[in-house]
CSV table of C-alpha atoms and ligand atoms in Angstrom, one decimal:
chain,number,residue,atom,x,y,z
A,35,UNK,CA,-31.6,26.1,-49.4
A,36,UNK,CA,-34.7,25.3,-47.5
A,37,UNK,CA,-37.8,27.9,-47.7
A,38,UNK,CA,-41.3,28.2,-46.6
A,39,UNK,CA,-43.9,30.2,-48.2
A,40,UNK,CA,-48.0,30.8,-48.0
A,41,UNK,CA,-49.3,29.0,-50.5
A,42,UNK,CA,-53.2,28.2,-51.4
A,43,UNK,CA,-52.9,25.8,-53.9
A,44,UNK,CA,-54.5,22.5,-52.9
A,45,UNK,CA,-52.1,20.6,-55.7
A,46,UNK,CA,-48.8,21.1,-57.1
A,47,UNK,CA,-49.8,20.7,-60.6
A,48,UNK,CA,-52.3,24.0,-60.1
A,49,UNK,CA,-48.6,25.6,-60.0
A,50,UNK,CA,-48.7,27.1,-63.5
A,51,UNK,CA,-45.8,28.1,-64.9
A,52,UNK,CA,-47.0,32.0,-65.1
A,53,UNK,CA,-47.4,31.4,-61.3
A,54,UNK,CA,-44.1,30.7,-60.7
A,55,UNK,CA,-42.8,32.9,-63.1
A,56,UNK,CA,-44.7,35.9,-61.0
A,57,UNK,CA,-43.1,34.9,-57.4
A,58,UNK,CA,-39.7,34.4,-58.6
A,59,UNK,CA,-39.2,36.7,-60.9
A,60,UNK,CA,-38.0,36.9,-64.4
A,61,UNK,CA,-34.1,36.1,-64.1
A,62,UNK,CA,-34.3,32.8,-62.0
A,63,UNK,CA,-37.5,32.0,-63.7
A,64,UNK,CA,-35.4,32.2,-67.0
A,65,UNK,CA,-32.5,30.0,-65.8
A,66,UNK,CA,-34.9,27.6,-64.3
A,67,UNK,CA,-36.3,27.2,-67.7
A,68,UNK,CA,-33.3,26.8,-69.0
A,69,UNK,CA,-32.2,23.7,-66.9
A,70,UNK,CA,-35.8,22.3,-67.5
A,71,UNK,CA,-35.6,22.8,-71.7
A,72,UNK,CA,-32.0,21.2,-71.3
A,73,UNK,CA,-33.3,18.1,-70.0
A,74,UNK,CA,-31.4,18.5,-66.7
A,75,UNK,CA,-34.8,17.8,-64.3
A,76,UNK,CA,-34.7,14.1,-63.2
A,77,UNK,CA,-38.6,13.4,-61.0
A,78,UNK,CA,-37.4,10.8,-58.4
A,79,UNK,CA,-40.7,10.6,-56.9
A,80,UNK,CA,-43.3,13.1,-57.7
A,81,UNK,CA,-47.3,13.1,-57.0
A,82,UNK,CA,-49.5,16.1,-56.1
A,83,UNK,CA,-48.3,16.7,-52.4
A,84,UNK,CA,-44.7,16.2,-53.0
A,85,UNK,CA,-41.4,15.7,-55.2
A,86,UNK,CA,-38.5,14.4,-54.9
A,87,UNK,CA,-35.6,15.4,-58.0
A,88,UNK,CA,-32.4,16.0,-58.9
A,89,UNK,CA,-31.3,18.6,-61.1
A,90,UNK,CA,-27.8,18.2,-63.6
A,91,UNK,CA,-26.7,21.7,-63.6
A,92,UNK,CA,-23.3,23.1,-65.0
A,93,UNK,CA,-21.8,23.7,-61.6
A,94,UNK,CA,-22.8,19.6,-60.4
A,95,UNK,CA,-26.0,17.3,-59.2
A,96,UNK,CA,-28.5,19.2,-56.4
A,97,UNK,CA,-31.3,17.1,-54.8
A,98,UNK,CA,-34.7,18.9,-54.2
A,99,UNK,CA,-37.9,18.2,-52.3
A,100,UNK,CA,-40.6,20.2,-52.7
A,101,UNK,CA,-44.1,20.1,-51.3
A,102,UNK,CA,-47.6,21.3,-50.2
A,103,UNK,CA,-48.1,21.0,-46.5
A,104,UNK,CA,-50.6,23.3,-44.1
A,105,UNK,CA,-51.0,26.0,-46.8
A,106,UNK,CA,-47.6,26.3,-47.7
A,107,UNK,CA,-44.8,25.2,-50.2
A,108,UNK,CA,-42.0,23.8,-48.7
A,109,UNK,CA,-38.7,23.8,-50.9
A,110,UNK,CA,-35.5,22.5,-50.2
A,111,UNK,CA,-32.4,22.3,-52.5
A,112,UNK,CA,-29.0,21.5,-51.8
A,113,UNK,CA,-27.6,24.0,-54.0
A,114,UNK,CA,-25.8,27.3,-52.0
A,115,UNK,CA,-27.9,29.7,-54.4
A,116,UNK,CA,-29.4,32.5,-52.3
A,117,UNK,CA,-32.5,32.9,-55.1
A,118,UNK,CA,-35.9,34.0,-53.3
A,119,UNK,CA,-38.2,32.8,-52.2
A,120,UNK,CA,-37.1,29.0,-54.0
A,121,UNK,CA,-33.9,28.8,-56.4
A,122,UNK,CA,-33.7,28.0,-60.4
A,123,UNK,CA,-33.4,24.7,-59.8
A,124,UNK,CA,-36.8,24.0,-57.5
A,125,UNK,CA,-38.4,26.4,-60.7
A,126,UNK,CA,-36.9,23.9,-63.6
A,127,UNK,CA,-38.5,21.0,-61.5
A,128,UNK,CA,-42.1,22.2,-60.7
A,129,UNK,CA,-41.7,23.7,-64.3
A,130,UNK,CA,-41.1,19.4,-65.2
A,131,UNK,CA,-43.8,18.7,-63.0
A,132,UNK,CA,-46.1,21.0,-64.7
A,133,UNK,CA,-44.6,19.7,-68.1
A,134,UNK,CA,-47.2,20.7,-71.2
A,135,UNK,CA,-49.1,17.7,-72.6
A,136,UNK,CA,-49.9,15.8,-69.4
A,137,UNK,CA,-53.4,16.1,-67.4
A,138,UNK,CA,-52.2,18.4,-64.7
A,139,UNK,CA,-52.8,21.5,-67.1
A,140,UNK,CA,-56.4,20.5,-66.9
A,141,UNK,CA,-56.4,21.2,-63.3
A,142,UNK,CA,-55.4,24.7,-64.1
A,143,UNK,CA,-57.3,27.1,-61.8
A,144,UNK,CA,-57.3,30.4,-59.6
A,145,UNK,CA,-53.6,31.3,-61.5
A,146,UNK,CA,-53.2,34.3,-59.3
A,147,UNK,CA,-54.6,34.0,-56.7
A,148,UNK,CA,-52.1,30.9,-55.3
A,149,UNK,CA,-49.6,32.8,-53.3
A,150,UNK,CA,-51.0,34.8,-49.9
A,151,UNK,CA,-50.7,38.4,-50.0
A,152,UNK,CA,-47.2,37.6,-47.6
A,153,UNK,CA,-45.6,36.9,-50.8
A,154,UNK,CA,-44.8,39.3,-52.9
A,155,UNK,CA,-45.2,38.1,-56.7
A,156,UNK,CA,-42.3,39.7,-58.6
A,157,UNK,CA,-44.1,42.3,-61.1
A,158,UNK,CA,-42.9,40.7,-64.6
A,159,UNK,CA,-40.3,42.9,-66.2
A,160,UNK,CA,-42.1,45.2,-68.8
A,161,UNK,CA,-41.1,46.1,-71.7
A,162,UNK,CA,-38.6,48.7,-71.6
A,163,UNK,CA,-40.3,52.1,-71.6
A,164,UNK,CA,-37.8,53.1,-74.4
A,165,UNK,CA,-35.0,51.2,-75.8
A,166,UNK,CA,-32.7,54.6,-74.7
A,167,UNK,CA,-33.7,53.8,-70.9
A,168,UNK,CA,-32.8,50.6,-71.6
A,169,UNK,CA,-29.6,51.2,-72.7
A,170,UNK,CA,-29.0,53.5,-69.9
A,171,UNK,CA,-29.5,50.8,-67.4
A,172,UNK,CA,-27.7,48.1,-68.8
A,173,UNK,CA,-24.5,51.0,-69.3
A,174,UNK,CA,-25.2,51.6,-65.4
A,175,UNK,CA,-24.6,48.1,-64.5
A,176,UNK,CA,-21.9,47.6,-67.0
A,177,UNK,CA,-19.9,50.6,-65.1
A,178,UNK,CA,-21.0,49.3,-61.7
A,179,UNK,CA,-19.6,45.8,-62.9
A,180,UNK,CA,-16.5,47.3,-64.4
A,181,UNK,CA,-15.7,49.1,-61.1
A,182,UNK,CA,-16.1,45.8,-59.1
A,183,UNK,CA,-14.3,43.8,-61.4
A,184,UNK,CA,-10.6,45.3,-60.6
A,185,UNK,CA,-11.3,45.1,-57.0
A,186,UNK,CA,-12.3,41.7,-57.6
A,187,UNK,CA,-9.3,40.6,-59.5
A,188,UNK,CA,-6.8,42.1,-56.9
A,189,UNK,CA,-8.7,39.9,-54.6
A,190,UNK,CA,-7.9,36.7,-56.7
A,191,UNK,CA,-4.3,37.9,-57.0
A,192,UNK,CA,-3.6,38.0,-53.0
A,193,UNK,CA,-6.0,34.9,-52.3
A,194,UNK,CA,-8.6,36.8,-50.4
A,195,UNK,CA,-12.3,36.2,-50.4
A,196,UNK,CA,-14.2,38.3,-53.2
A,197,UNK,CA,-15.7,41.7,-52.4
A,198,UNK,CA,-19.2,41.9,-51.7
A,199,UNK,CA,-20.9,41.9,-55.1
A,200,UNK,CA,-22.4,45.3,-56.3
A,201,UNK,CA,-26.2,45.9,-55.6
A,202,UNK,CA,-28.0,45.7,-58.9
A,203,UNK,CA,-30.9,44.3,-60.4
A,204,UNK,CA,-31.5,41.0,-61.9
A,205,UNK,CA,-29.8,41.0,-65.4
A,206,UNK,CA,-26.7,39.8,-67.2
A,207,UNK,CA,-24.1,42.2,-65.7
A,208,UNK,CA,-25.7,40.5,-62.1
A,209,UNK,CA,-24.9,36.7,-63.5
A,210,UNK,CA,-21.3,37.7,-64.4
A,211,UNK,CA,-20.7,38.7,-60.6
A,212,UNK,CA,-22.3,35.4,-59.6
A,213,UNK,CA,-20.3,33.5,-62.1
A,214,UNK,CA,-17.3,35.0,-61.1
A,215,UNK,CA,-17.9,34.2,-57.6
A,216,UNK,CA,-19.2,30.6,-57.9
A,217,UNK,CA,-15.8,30.2,-59.7
A,218,UNK,CA,-13.9,31.4,-57.2
A,219,UNK,CA,-15.9,29.3,-54.9
A,220,UNK,CA,-15.4,26.3,-57.2
A,221,UNK,CA,-11.5,27.5,-57.3
A,222,UNK,CA,-11.5,27.3,-53.5
A,223,UNK,CA,-12.8,23.7,-53.2
A,224,UNK,CA,-10.3,22.8,-56.1
A,225,UNK,CA,-7.4,24.4,-54.0
A,226,UNK,CA,-8.5,22.5,-51.0
A,227,UNK,CA,-8.3,19.3,-52.8
A,228,UNK,CA,-5.5,20.3,-54.7
A,229,UNK,CA,-3.8,20.6,-50.8
A,230,UNK,CA,-5.2,17.7,-49.0
A,231,UNK,CA,-4.2,15.3,-52.6
A,232,UNK,CA,-0.7,16.9,-52.3
A,233,UNK,CA,-0.8,15.8,-48.6
A,234,UNK,CA,-2.1,12.4,-49.3
A,235,UNK,CA,0.5,12.1,-52.1
A,236,UNK,CA,3.3,12.8,-49.7
A,237,UNK,CA,1.8,10.6,-47.0
A,238,UNK,CA,1.9,7.6,-49.8
A,239,UNK,CA,5.3,8.6,-50.5
A,240,UNK,CA,6.3,8.6,-47.1
A,241,UNK,CA,4.7,4.8,-47.1
A,242,UNK,CA,6.3,3.9,-50.6
A,243,UNK,CA,9.7,5.0,-49.4
A,244,UNK,CA,9.4,2.6,-46.4
A,245,UNK,CA,8.1,-0.2,-48.2
A,246,UNK,CA,11.3,0.2,-50.3
A,247,UNK,CA,13.5,0.2,-47.5
A,248,UNK,CA,11.7,-2.7,-46.2
A,249,UNK,CA,11.9,-4.4,-49.3
A,250,UNK,CA,15.9,-3.5,-49.2
A,251,UNK,CA,15.6,-5.5,-45.6
A,252,UNK,CA,14.0,-8.3,-47.1
A,253,UNK,CA,15.9,-8.8,-49.9
A,254,UNK,CA,19.2,-8.9,-47.6
A,255,UNK,CA,17.3,-11.2,-45.3
A,256,UNK,CA,16.7,-13.3,-48.0
A,257,UNK,CA,20.4,-13.5,-49.2
A,258,UNK,CA,21.5,-14.2,-45.3
A,259,UNK,CA,18.8,-17.0,-45.5
A,260,UNK,CA,19.9,-18.4,-49.1
A,261,UNK,CA,23.5,-18.7,-47.7
A,262,UNK,CA,22.3,-20.1,-44.9
A,263,UNK,CA,20.5,-23.1,-46.4
A,264,UNK,CA,23.4,-23.6,-49.2
A,265,UNK,CA,25.7,-24.1,-46.0
A,266,UNK,CA,22.6,-26.3,-44.7
A,267,UNK,CA,22.3,-28.2,-48.1
A,268,UNK,CA,26.5,-29.0,-47.8
A,269,UNK,CA,26.3,-29.9,-44.2
A,270,UNK,CA,23.2,-32.5,-45.6
A,271,UNK,CA,25.4,-33.8,-48.3
A,272,UNK,CA,28.2,-34.6,-45.5
A,273,UNK,CA,26.2,-36.4,-43.2
A,274,UNK,CA,24.7,-38.4,-46.3
A,275,UNK,CA,28.2,-39.5,-47.3
A,276,UNK,CA,28.5,-40.6,-43.5
A,277,UNK,CA,25.5,-42.0,-43.6
A,278,UNK,CA,26.3,-43.9,-46.7
A,279,UNK,CA,29.6,-45.3,-45.0
A,280,UNK,CA,28.0,-45.8,-41.3
A,281,UNK,CA,25.9,-48.3,-43.6
A,282,UNK,CA,29.0,-50.1,-45.0
A,283,UNK,CA,30.3,-50.0,-41.8
A,284,UNK,CA,27.2,-51.6,-40.5
A,285,UNK,CA,27.0,-54.0,-43.2
A,286,UNK,CA,30.9,-55.2,-42.6
A,287,UNK,CA,29.9,-55.7,-39.2
A,288,UNK,CA,27.2,-58.3,-40.2
A,289,UNK,CA,29.5,-59.8,-42.4
A,290,UNK,CA,32.3,-60.1,-39.3
A,291,UNK,CA,29.4,-61.2,-37.2
A,292,UNK,CA,28.5,-64.2,-39.6
A,293,UNK,CA,32.1,-65.0,-40.2
A,294,UNK,CA,32.8,-65.0,-36.3
A,295,UNK,CA,29.7,-67.3,-35.7
A,296,UNK,CA,31.2,-69.5,-38.2
A,297,UNK,CA,34.0,-69.7,-36.2
A,298,UNK,CA,32.5,-70.3,-33.5
A,299,UNK,CA,30.5,-72.8,-34.4
A,300,UNK,CA,33.8,-74.5,-35.4
A,301,UNK,CA,35.5,-74.3,-32.7
A,302,UNK,CA,32.4,-75.9,-31.0
A,303,UNK,CA,32.5,-78.6,-33.0
A,304,UNK,CA,36.4,-79.1,-32.6
A,305,UNK,CA,36.1,-78.6,-29.1
A,306,UNK,CA,33.3,-81.2,-28.8
A,307,UNK,CA,35.5,-83.8,-30.8
A,308,UNK,CA,38.7,-82.6,-28.4
A,309,UNK,CA,36.6,-83.8,-25.6
A,310,UNK,CA,35.2,-87.3,-27.4
A,311,UNK,CA,39.0,-87.8,-28.1
A,312,UNK,CA,40.3,-86.8,-24.5
A,313,UNK,CA,37.5,-89.0,-23.0
A,314,UNK,CA,39.0,-92.0,-26.0
A,315,UNK,CA,42.1,-91.5,-24.8
A,316,UNK,CA,41.5,-91.5,-21.0
A,317,UNK,CA,39.8,-94.7,-21.7
A,318,UNK,CA,42.8,-96.0,-23.8
A,319,UNK,CA,45.1,-94.7,-20.8
A,320,UNK,CA,42.8,-96.1,-18.1
A,321,UNK,CA,43.2,-99.8,-19.9
A,322,UNK,CA,46.8,-99.7,-20.8
A,323,UNK,CA,47.1,-99.3,-16.9
A,324,UNK,CA,44.8,-102.0,-15.8
A,325,UNK,CA,47.2,-104.1,-18.3
A,326,UNK,CA,50.3,-102.9,-17.7
A,327,UNK,CA,50.3,-102.6,-13.7
A,328,UNK,CA,50.1,-107.1,-13.2
A,329,UNK,CA,52.8,-107.5,-15.7
A,330,UNK,CA,54.9,-104.9,-13.6
A,331,UNK,CA,54.2,-107.2,-10.4
A,332,UNK,CA,55.2,-110.2,-12.1
A,333,UNK,CA,58.4,-109.0,-13.2
A,334,UNK,CA,58.9,-107.3,-9.8
A,335,UNK,CA,58.3,-110.6,-8.1
A,336,UNK,CA,60.9,-112.8,-10.5
A,337,UNK,CA,63.8,-110.0,-10.2
A,338,UNK,CA,63.4,-110.6,-6.2
A,339,UNK,CA,63.5,-114.3,-6.7
A,340,UNK,CA,66.5,-113.6,-8.8
A,341,UNK,CA,68.3,-111.8,-6.3
B,1660,ZN,ZN1,-31.1,24.7,-55.8
């Protein structure tokens, strides 16, 4: 909620609690004071011109920025309150900034004159003229509330928006109505959140099912791959056996080659000896032939003479 009201104060420290109460009213001031006394206020950054703060209330954490600028008090709060001219959280922050015992008390001046005429200070609630009048007013408010309550319950049962809050002065009963409205808003938000979470859960469930299916497929593929691996391992073992056999055959071939070399060398050696023998035989034969030829000629002559 953002708001702007004319204000003649020069410094935020001049906004005394009485002045704050005079402009927001007793009920809002009371709630703001409760936040302040419960230590719900945290001043993030503050000086006499501007305050940045946080108020941690029962309905969540709200952020405020409050400033004096151009003769106006500018208030902004992240809450959804319609309290005027500013909400209970801003009241709590101003009270926190104006905490007793600080030097800011010394600058308290012109208490009732900071709000310009366009801002109507809320008249402090005067003591009741009589206890009977007060009781009568409270009974009237309770009656209005009890009239409103069945309609609200019916709307809750039908999941419809709550009926408009009945017109009544700020007080406990109005607080009850606002509490019911806030609870309804929170329930709605919770319900929306629940629906979103359920949708998300369903989506994640589907995703999980898909992942499970993929895992089953992977497991089947892994089984097939393992079977293929085992087949390949068997083939590899066979290959190793064949390789071993080939090695043996290679060694046998080398051995045979060595034997063949030995035989060849022996043959060459015997061939050479045979050649040598043949040439010797040839020489012997030639010699024999030379020796034998004249003898034969002599023999033929002798024989012819004999004839
Ligand atoms: Zn607020």
